[in-house]
PDB file of C-alpha atoms and ligand atoms in Angstrom:
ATOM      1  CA  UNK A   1     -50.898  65.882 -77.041  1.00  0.00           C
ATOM      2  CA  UNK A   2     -53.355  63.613 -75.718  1.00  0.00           C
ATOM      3  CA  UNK A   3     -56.778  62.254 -77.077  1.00  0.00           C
ATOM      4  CA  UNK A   4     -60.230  61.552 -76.365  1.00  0.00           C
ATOM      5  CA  UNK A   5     -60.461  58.495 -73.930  1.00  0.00           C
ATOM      6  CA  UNK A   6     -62.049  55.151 -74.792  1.00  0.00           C
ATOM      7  CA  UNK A   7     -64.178  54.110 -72.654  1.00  0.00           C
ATOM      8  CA  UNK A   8     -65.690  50.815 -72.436  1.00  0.00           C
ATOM      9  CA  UNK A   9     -68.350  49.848 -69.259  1.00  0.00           C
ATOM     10  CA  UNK A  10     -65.520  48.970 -66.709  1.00  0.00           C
ATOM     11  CA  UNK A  11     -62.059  50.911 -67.902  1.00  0.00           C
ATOM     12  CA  UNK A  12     -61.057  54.189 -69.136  1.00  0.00           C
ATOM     13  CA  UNK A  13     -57.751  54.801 -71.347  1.00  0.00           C
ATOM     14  CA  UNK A  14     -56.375  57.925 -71.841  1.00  0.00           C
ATOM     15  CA  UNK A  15     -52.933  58.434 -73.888  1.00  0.00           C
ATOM     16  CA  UNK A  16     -50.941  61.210 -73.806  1.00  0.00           C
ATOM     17  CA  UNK A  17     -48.184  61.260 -77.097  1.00  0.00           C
ATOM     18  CA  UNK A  18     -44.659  62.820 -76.385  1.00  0.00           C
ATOM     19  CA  UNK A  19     -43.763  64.230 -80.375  1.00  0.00           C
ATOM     20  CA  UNK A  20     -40.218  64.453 -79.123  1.00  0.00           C
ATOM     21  CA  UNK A  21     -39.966  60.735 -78.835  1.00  0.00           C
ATOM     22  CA  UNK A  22     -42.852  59.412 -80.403  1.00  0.00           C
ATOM     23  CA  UNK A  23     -43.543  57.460 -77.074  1.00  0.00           C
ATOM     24  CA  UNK A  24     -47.358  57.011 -76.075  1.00  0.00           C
ATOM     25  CA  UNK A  25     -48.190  56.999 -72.065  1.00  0.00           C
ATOM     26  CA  UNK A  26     -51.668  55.830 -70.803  1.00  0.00           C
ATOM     27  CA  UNK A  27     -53.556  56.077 -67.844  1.00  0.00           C
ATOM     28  CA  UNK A  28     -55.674  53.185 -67.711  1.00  0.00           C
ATOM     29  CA  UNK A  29     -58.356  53.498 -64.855  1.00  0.00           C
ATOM     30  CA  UNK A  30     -60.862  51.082 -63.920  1.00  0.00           C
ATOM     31  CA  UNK A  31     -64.408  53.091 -63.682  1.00  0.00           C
ATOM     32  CA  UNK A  32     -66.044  51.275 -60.635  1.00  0.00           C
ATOM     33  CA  UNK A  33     -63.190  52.117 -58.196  1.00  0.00           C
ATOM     34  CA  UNK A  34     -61.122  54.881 -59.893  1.00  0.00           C
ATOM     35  CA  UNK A  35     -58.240  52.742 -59.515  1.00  0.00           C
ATOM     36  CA  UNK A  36     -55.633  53.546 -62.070  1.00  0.00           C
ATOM     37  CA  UNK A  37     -52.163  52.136 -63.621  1.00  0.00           C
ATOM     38  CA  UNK A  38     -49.624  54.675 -65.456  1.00  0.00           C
ATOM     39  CA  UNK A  39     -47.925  53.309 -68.396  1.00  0.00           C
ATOM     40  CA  UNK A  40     -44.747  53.429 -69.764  1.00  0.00           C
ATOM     41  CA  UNK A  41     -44.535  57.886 -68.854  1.00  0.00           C
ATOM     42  CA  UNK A  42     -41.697  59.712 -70.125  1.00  0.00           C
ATOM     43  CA  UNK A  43     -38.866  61.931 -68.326  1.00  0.00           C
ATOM     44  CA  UNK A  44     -38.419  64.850 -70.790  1.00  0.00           C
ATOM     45  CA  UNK A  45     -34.709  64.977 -71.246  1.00  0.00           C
ATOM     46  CA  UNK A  46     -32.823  67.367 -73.737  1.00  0.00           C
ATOM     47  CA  UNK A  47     -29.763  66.380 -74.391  1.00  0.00           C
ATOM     48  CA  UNK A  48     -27.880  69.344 -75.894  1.00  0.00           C
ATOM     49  CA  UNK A  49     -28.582  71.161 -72.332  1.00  0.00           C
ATOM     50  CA  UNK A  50     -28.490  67.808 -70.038  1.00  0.00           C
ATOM     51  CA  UNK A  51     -31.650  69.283 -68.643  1.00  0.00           C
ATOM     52  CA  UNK A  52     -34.933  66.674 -67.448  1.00  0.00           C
ATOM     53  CA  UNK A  53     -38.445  68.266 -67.204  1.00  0.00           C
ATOM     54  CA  UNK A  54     -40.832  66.950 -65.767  1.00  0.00           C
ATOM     55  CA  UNK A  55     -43.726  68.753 -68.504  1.00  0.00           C
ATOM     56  CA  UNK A  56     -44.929  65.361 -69.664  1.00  0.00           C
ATOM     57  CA  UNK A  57     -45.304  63.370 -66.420  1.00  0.00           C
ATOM     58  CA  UNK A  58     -47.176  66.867 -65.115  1.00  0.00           C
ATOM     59  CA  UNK A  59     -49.367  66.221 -68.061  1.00  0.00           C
ATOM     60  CA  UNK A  60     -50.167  62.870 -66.524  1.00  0.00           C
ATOM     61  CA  UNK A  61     -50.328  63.918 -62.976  1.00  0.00           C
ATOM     62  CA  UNK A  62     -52.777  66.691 -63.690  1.00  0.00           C
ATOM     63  CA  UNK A  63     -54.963  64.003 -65.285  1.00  0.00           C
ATOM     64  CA  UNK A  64     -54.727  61.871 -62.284  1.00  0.00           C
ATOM     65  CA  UNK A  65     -55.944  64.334 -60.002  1.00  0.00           C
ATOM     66  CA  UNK A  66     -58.539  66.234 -62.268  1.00  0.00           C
ATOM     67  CA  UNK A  67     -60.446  62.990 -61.993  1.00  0.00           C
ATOM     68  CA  UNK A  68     -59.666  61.973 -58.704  1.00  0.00           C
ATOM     69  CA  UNK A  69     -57.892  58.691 -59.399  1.00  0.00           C
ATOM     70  CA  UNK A  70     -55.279  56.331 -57.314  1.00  0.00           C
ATOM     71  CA  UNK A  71     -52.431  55.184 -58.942  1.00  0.00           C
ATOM     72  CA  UNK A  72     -52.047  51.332 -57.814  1.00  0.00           C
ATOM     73  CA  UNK A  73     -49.348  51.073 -60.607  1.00  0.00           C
ATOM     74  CA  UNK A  74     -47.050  52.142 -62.441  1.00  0.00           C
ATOM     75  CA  UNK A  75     -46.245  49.627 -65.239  1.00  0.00           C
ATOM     76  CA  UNK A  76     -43.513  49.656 -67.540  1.00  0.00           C
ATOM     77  CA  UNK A  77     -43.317  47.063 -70.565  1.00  0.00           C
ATOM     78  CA  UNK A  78     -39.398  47.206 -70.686  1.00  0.00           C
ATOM     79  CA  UNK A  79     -36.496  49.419 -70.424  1.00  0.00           C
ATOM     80  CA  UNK A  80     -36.759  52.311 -73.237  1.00  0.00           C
ATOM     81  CA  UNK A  81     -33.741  53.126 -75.245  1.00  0.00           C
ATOM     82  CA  UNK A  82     -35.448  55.977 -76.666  1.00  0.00           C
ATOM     83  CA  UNK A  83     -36.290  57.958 -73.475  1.00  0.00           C
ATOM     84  CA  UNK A  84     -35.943  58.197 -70.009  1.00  0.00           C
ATOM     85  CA  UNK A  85     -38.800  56.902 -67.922  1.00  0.00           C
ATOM     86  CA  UNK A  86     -40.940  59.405 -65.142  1.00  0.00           C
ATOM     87  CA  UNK A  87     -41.936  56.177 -63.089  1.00  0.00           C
ATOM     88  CA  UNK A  88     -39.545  57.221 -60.223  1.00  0.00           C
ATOM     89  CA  UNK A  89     -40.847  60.826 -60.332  1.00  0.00           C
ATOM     90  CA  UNK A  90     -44.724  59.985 -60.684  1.00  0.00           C
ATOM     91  CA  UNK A  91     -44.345  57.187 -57.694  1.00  0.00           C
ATOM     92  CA  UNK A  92     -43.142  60.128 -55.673  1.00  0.00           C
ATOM     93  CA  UNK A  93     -45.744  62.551 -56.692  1.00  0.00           C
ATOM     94  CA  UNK A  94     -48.788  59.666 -56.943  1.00  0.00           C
ATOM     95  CA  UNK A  95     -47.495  56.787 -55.033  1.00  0.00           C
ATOM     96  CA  UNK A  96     -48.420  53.128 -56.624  1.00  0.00           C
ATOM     97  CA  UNK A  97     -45.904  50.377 -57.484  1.00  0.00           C
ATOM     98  CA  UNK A  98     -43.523  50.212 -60.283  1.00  0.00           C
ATOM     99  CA  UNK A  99     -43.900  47.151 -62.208  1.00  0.00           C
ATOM    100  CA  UNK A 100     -41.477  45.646 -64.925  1.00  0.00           C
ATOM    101  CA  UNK A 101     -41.033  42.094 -66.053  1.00  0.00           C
ATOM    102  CA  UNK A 102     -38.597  39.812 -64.238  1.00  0.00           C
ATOM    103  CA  UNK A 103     -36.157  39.499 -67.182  1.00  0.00           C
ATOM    104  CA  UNK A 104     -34.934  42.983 -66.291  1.00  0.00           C
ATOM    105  CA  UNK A 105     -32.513  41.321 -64.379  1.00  0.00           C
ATOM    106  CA  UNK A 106     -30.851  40.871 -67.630  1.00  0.00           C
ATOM    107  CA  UNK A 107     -30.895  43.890 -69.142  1.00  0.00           C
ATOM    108  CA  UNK A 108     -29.701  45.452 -65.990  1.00  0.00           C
ATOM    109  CA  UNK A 109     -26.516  42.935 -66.075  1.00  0.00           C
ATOM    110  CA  UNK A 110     -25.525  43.912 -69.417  1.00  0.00           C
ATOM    111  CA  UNK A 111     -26.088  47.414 -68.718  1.00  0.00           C
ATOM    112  CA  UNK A 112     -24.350  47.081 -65.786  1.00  0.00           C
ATOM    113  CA  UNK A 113     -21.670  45.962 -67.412  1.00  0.00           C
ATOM    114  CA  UNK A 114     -21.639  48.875 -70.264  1.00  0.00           C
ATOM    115  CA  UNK A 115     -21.803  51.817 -67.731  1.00  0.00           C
ATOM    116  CA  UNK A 116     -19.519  49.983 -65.225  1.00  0.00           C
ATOM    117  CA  UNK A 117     -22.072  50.859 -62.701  1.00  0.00           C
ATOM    118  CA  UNK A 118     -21.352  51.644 -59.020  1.00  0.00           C
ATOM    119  CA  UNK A 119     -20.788  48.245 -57.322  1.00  0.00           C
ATOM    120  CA  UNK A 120     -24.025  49.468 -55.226  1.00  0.00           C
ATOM    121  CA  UNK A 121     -26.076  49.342 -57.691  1.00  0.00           C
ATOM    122  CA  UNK A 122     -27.639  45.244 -58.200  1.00  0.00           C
ATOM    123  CA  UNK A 123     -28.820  43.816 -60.939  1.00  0.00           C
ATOM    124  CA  UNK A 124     -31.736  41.558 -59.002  1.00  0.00           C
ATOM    125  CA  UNK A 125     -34.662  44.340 -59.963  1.00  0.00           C
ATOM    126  CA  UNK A 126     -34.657  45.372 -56.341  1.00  0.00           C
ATOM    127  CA  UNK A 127     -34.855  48.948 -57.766  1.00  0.00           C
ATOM    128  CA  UNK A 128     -38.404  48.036 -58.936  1.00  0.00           C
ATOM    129  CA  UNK A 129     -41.554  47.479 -56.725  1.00  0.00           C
ATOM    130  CA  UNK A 130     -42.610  44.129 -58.369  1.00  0.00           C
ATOM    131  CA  UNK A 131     -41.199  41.923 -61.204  1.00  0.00           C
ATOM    132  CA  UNK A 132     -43.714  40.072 -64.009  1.00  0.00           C
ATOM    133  CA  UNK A 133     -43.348  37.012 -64.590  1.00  0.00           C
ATOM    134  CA  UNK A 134     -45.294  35.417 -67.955  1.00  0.00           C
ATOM    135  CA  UNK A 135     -48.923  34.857 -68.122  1.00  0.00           C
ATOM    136  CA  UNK A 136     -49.255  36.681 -63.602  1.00  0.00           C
ATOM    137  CA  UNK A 137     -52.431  37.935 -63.312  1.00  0.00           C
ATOM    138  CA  UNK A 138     -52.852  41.199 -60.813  1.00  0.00           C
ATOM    139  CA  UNK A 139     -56.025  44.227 -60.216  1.00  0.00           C
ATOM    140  CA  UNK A 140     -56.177  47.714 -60.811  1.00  0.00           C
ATOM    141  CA  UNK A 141     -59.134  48.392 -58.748  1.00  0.00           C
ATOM    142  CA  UNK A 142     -61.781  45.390 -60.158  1.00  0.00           C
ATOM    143  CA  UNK A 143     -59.700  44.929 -63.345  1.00  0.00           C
ATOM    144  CA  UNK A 144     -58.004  42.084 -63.858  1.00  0.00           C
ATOM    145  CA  UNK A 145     -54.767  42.474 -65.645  1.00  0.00           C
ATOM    146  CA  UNK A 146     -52.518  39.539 -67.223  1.00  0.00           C
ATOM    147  CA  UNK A 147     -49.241  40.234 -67.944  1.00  0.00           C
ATOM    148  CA  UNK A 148     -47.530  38.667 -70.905  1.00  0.00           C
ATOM    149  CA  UNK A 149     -43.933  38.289 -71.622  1.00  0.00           C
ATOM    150  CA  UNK A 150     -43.280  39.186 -75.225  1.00  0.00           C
ATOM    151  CA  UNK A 151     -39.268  38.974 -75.676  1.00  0.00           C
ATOM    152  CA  UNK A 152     -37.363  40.302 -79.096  1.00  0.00           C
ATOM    153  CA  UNK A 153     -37.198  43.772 -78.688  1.00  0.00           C
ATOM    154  CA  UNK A 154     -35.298  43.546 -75.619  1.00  0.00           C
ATOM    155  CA  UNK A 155     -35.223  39.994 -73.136  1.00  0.00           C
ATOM    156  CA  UNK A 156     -37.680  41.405 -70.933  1.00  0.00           C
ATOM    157  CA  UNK A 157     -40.492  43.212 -72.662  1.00  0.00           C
ATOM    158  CA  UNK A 158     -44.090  42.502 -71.392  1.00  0.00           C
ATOM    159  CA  UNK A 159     -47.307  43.318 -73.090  1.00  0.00           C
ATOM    160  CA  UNK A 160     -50.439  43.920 -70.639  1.00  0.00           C
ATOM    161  CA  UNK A 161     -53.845  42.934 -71.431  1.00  0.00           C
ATOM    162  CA  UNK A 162     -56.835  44.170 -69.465  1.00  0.00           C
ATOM    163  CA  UNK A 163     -60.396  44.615 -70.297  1.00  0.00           C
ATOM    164  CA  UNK A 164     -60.082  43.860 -73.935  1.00  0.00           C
ATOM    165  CA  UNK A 165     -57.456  45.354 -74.521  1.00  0.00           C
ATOM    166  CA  UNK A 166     -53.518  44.923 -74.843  1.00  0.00           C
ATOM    167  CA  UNK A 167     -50.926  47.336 -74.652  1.00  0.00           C
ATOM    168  CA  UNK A 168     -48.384  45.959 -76.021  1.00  0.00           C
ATOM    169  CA  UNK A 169     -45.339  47.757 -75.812  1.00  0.00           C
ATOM    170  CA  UNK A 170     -42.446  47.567 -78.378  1.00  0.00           C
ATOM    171  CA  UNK A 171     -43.897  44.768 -79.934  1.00  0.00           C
ATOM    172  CA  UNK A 172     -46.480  45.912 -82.795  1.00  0.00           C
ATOM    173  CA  UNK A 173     -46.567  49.204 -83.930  1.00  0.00           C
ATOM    174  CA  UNK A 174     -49.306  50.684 -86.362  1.00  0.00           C
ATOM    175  CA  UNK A 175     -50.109  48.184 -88.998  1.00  0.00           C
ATOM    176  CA  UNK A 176     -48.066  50.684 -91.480  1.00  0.00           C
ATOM    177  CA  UNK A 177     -45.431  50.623 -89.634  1.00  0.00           C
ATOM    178  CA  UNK A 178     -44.347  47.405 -88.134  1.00  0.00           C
ATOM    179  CA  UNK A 179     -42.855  46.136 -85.558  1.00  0.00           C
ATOM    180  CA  UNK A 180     -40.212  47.276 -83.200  1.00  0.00           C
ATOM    181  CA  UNK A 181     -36.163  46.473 -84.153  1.00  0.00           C
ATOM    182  CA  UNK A 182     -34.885  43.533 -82.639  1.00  0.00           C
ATOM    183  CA  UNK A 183     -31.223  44.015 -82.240  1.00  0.00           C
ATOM    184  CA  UNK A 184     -30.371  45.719 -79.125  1.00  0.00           C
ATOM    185  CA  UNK A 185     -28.190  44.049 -76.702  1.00  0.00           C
ATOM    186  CA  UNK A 186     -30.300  40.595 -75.822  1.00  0.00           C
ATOM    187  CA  UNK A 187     -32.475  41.282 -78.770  1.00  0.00           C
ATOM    188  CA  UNK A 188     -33.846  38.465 -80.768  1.00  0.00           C
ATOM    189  CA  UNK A 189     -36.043  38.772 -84.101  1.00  0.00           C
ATOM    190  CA  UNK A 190     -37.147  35.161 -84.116  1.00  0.00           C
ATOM    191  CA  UNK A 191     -38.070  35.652 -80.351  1.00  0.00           C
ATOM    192  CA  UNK A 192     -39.948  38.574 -81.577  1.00  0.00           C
ATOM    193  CA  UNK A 193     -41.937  36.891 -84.242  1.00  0.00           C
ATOM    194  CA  UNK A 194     -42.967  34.639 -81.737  1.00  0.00           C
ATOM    195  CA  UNK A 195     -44.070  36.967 -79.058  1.00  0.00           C
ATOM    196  CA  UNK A 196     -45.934  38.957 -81.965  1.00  0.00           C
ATOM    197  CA  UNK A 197     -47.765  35.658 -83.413  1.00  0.00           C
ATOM    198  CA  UNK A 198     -48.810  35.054 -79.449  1.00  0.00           C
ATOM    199  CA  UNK A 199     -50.174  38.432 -79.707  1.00  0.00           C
ATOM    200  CA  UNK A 200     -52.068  38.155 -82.566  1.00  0.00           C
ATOM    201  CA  UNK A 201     -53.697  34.939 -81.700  1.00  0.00           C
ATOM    202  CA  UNK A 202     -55.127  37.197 -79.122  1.00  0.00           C
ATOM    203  CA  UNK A 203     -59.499  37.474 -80.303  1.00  0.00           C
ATOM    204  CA  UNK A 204     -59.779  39.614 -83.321  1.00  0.00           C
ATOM    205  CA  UNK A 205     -61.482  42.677 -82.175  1.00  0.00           C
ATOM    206  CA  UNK A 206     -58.758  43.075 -79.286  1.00  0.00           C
ATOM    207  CA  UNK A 207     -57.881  46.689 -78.639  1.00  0.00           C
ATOM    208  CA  UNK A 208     -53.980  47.259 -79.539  1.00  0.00           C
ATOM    209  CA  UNK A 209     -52.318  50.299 -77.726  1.00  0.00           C
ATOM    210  CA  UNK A 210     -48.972  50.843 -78.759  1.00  0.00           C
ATOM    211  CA  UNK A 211     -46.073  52.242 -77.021  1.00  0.00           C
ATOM    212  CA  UNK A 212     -44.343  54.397 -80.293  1.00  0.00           C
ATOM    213  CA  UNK A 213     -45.732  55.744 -83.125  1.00  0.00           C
ATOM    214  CA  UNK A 214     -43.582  57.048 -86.235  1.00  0.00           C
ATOM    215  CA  UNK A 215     -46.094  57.908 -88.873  1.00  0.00           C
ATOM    216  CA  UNK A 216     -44.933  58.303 -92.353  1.00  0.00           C
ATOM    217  CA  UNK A 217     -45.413  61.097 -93.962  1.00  0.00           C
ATOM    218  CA  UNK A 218     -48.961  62.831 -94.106  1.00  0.00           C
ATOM    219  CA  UNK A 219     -50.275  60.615 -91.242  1.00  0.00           C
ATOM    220  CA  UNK A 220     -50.662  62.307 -88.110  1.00  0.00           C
ATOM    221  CA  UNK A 221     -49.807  60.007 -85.333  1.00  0.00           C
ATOM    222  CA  UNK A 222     -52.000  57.049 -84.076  1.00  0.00           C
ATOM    223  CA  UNK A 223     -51.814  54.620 -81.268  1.00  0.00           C
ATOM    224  CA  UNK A 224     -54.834  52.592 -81.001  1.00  0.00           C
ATOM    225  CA  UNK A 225     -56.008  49.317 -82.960  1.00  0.00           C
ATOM    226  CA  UNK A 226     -57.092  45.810 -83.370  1.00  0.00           C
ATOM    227  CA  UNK A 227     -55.388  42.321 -83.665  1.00  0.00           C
ATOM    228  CA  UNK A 228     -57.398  41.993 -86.505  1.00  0.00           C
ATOM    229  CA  UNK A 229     -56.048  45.224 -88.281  1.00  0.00           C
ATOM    230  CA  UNK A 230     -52.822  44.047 -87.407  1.00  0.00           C
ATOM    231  CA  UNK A 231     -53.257  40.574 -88.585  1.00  0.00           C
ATOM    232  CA  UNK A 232     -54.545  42.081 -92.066  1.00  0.00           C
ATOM    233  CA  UNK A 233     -52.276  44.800 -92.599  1.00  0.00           C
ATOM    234  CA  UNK A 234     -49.487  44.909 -90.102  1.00  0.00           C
ATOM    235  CA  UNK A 235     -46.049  45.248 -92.747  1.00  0.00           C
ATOM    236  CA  UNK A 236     -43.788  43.532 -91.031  1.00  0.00           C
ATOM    237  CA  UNK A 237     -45.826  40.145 -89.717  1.00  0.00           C
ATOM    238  CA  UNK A 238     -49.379  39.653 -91.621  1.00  0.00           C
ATOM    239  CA  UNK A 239     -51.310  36.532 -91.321  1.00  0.00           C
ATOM    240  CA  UNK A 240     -48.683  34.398 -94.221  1.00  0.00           C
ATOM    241  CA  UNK A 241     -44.949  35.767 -93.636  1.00  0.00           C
ATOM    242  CA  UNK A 242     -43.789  33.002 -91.722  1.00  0.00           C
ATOM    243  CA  UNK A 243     -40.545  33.314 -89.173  1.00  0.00           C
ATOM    244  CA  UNK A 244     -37.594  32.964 -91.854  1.00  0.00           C
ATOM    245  CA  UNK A 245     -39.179  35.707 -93.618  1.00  0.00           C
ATOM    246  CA  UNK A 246     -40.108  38.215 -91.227  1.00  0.00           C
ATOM    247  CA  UNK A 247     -36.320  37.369 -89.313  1.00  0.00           C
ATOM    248  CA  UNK A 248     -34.319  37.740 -92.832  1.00  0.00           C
ATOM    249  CA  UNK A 249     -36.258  41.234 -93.212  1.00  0.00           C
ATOM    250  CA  UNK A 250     -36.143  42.155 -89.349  1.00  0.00           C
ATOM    251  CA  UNK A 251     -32.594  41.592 -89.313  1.00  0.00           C
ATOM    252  CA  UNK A 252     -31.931  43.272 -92.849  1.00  0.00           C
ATOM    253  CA  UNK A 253     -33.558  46.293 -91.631  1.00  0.00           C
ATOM    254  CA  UNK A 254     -31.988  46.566 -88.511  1.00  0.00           C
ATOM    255  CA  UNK A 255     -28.532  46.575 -90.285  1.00  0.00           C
ATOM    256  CA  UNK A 256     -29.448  50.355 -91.307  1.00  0.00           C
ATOM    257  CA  UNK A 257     -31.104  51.564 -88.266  1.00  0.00           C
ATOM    258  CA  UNK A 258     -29.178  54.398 -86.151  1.00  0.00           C
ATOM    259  CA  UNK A 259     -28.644  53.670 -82.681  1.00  0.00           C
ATOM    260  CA  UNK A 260     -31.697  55.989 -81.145  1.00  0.00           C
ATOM    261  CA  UNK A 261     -30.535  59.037 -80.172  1.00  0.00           C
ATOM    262  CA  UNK A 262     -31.577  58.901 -76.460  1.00  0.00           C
ATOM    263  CA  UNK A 263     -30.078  54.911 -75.759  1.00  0.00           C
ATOM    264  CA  UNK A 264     -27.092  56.405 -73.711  1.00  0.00           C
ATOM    265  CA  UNK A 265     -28.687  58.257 -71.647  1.00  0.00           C
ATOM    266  CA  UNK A 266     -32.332  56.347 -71.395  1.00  0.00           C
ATOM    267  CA  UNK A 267     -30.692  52.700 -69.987  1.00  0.00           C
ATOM    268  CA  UNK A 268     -28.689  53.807 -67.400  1.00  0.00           C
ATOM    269  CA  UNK A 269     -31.492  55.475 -65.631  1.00  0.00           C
ATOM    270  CA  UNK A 270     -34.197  53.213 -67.109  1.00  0.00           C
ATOM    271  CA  UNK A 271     -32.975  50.254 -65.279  1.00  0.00           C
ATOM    272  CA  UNK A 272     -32.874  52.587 -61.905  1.00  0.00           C
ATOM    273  CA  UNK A 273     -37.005  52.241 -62.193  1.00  0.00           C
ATOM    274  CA  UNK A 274     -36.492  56.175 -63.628  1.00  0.00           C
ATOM    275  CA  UNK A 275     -34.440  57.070 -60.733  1.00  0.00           C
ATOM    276  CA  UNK A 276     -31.490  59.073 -61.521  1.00  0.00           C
ATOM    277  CA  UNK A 277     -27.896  58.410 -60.829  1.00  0.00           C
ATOM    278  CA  UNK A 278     -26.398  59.258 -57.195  1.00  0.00           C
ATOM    279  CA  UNK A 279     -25.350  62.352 -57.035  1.00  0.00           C
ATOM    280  CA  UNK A 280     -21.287  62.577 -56.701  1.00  0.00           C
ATOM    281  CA  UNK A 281     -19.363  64.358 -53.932  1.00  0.00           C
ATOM    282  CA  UNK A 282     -20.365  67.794 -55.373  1.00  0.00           C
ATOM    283  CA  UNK A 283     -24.133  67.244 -54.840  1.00  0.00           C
ATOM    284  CA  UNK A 284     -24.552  66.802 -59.174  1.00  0.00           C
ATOM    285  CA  UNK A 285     -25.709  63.663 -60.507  1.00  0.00           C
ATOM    286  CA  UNK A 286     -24.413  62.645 -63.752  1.00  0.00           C
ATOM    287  CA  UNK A 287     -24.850  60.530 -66.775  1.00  0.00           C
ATOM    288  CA  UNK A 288     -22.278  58.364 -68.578  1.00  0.00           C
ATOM    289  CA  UNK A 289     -20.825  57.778 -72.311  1.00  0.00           C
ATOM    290  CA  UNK A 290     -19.293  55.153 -72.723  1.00  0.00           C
ATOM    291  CA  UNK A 291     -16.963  55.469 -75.657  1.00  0.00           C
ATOM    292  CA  UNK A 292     -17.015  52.887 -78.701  1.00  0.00           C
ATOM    293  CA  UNK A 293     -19.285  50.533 -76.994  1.00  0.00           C
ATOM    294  CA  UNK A 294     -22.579  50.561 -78.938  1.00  0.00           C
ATOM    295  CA  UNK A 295     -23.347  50.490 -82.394  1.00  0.00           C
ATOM    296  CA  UNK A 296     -20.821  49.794 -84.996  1.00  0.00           C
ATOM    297  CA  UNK A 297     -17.288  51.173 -86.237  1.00  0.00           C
ATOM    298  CA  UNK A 298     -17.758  53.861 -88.562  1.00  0.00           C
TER     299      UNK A 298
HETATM  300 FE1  LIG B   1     -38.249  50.214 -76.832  1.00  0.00          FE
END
């Protein structure tokens, strides 16, 4: 599913929603130089088969070319538990540079740690192109991007604002739905509060493109708003709830949450930059469960 694309004078966003996951891709593209960034693109992956499909990064691609754009990035604002990423794949097909923030150092240690990776494999982000660090400031074509490390969700989540405009990751979601859980390994909820509040201090009419949506029920899905919708009516962190508040309810709700279904699966590529495992002596690559690691005792 995708939608009509903003437009302002300089940029173009287009999004592109994956109902399996919920997840929202963009191509962002600046208009002057057709210059383009991918964001955040999903790996389809069905787990009952162990099959990947490439459908939804096609979806992408074929966007790319119908209008003739070059992909300078390919951005990422963390490591998704929820599905694998295309960023390896769509750097093949495309080309550009895949982009993460520089904390992914840490998520790939504790990951690591719960796949007992290959010794080969190092967690210094070398398997990325470039690492963020907080407040860089880089071009897609004449746009000039600033990249923002938001922490809570994960350690090394970064929101990117361009243009007027943030996309923000697993930070915010719609107003009327919150934010994003804060208790995956290296997960903080007061962290988050404070990486939302830095957010929101962002101007008012600030575009907000998030990275999930879960409507409830009789709302079809949405991924575009404003910092001052959010600030209003965002659930979870509204101009008043103050940190004890929205940490006591973050971490409350949490406590009921399911691991996501994809986690398992998703890290252990996600921190490859979306490449897949090595293939073993029999030319099949492979992907691994650990056993009572995550999530808690039944
Ligand atoms: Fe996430």
């Amino acid at each position: 599913m995708t939608t009509t694309s903003p437009t302002t004078a300089r940029s173009t966003v287009q999004a592109f929603f994956d109902p399996r996951t919920w997840t929202v891709s963009y191509v962002l593209w600046c208009r002057a130089t057709r210059r383009a960034a991918l964001i955040d693109p999903v790996l389809d992956f069905d787990m009952k088969s162990g099959r990947t499909s490439t459908a939804s990064a096609d979806a992408m691609e074929a966007y790319v070319r119908e209008h003739g754009l070059q992909v300078e990035w390919i951005l990422e604002t963390h490591a998704h538990a929820d599905h694998l990423s295309a960023a390896y794949h769509l750097r093949e097909r495309l080309g550009g540079r895949i982009a993460i923030g520089a904390k992914i150092r840490q998520v790939q240690a504790v990951f690591k740690k719960i796949y007992n990776l290959e010794r080969g494999f190092l967690p210094d982000g070398s398997q990325f192109d470039h690492l963020f660090e907080d407040g860089e400031v880089f071009k897609i074509g004449e746009l000039e991007v600033t990249a923002l490390w938001v922490p809570g969700h994960t350690p090394a989540d970064m929101a990117y604002l361009v243009d007027g405009a943030v996309f923000v990751g697993d930070t915010l979601f719609m107003p009327d739905v919150g934010t994003a859980r804060a208790d995956f390994p290296g997960g903080d909820a007061q962290q988050l509060y404070q990486s939302v509040r830095r957010l929101l201090a962002l101007p008012p009419e600030t575009t907000v493109y998030v990275c999930h949506d879960y409507p409830p029920a009789g709302r079809a899905p949405q991924w575009q708003t404003t910092v001052a919708a959010q600030r209003q009516e965002n659930i979870h962190v509204h101009d008043g709830i103050d940190e004890a508040t929205f940490v006591a309810r973050r971490q409350a709700r949490d406590a009921t949450l399911d691991v996501p279904t994809l986690i398992l699966p998703s890290l252990q590529v996600n921190v490859r930059a979306g490449q897949l495992p090595p293939a073993e002596d029999d030319g099949v690559r492979y992907l691994k469960l650990p056993l009572n690691v995550l999530g808690r005792a039944a």
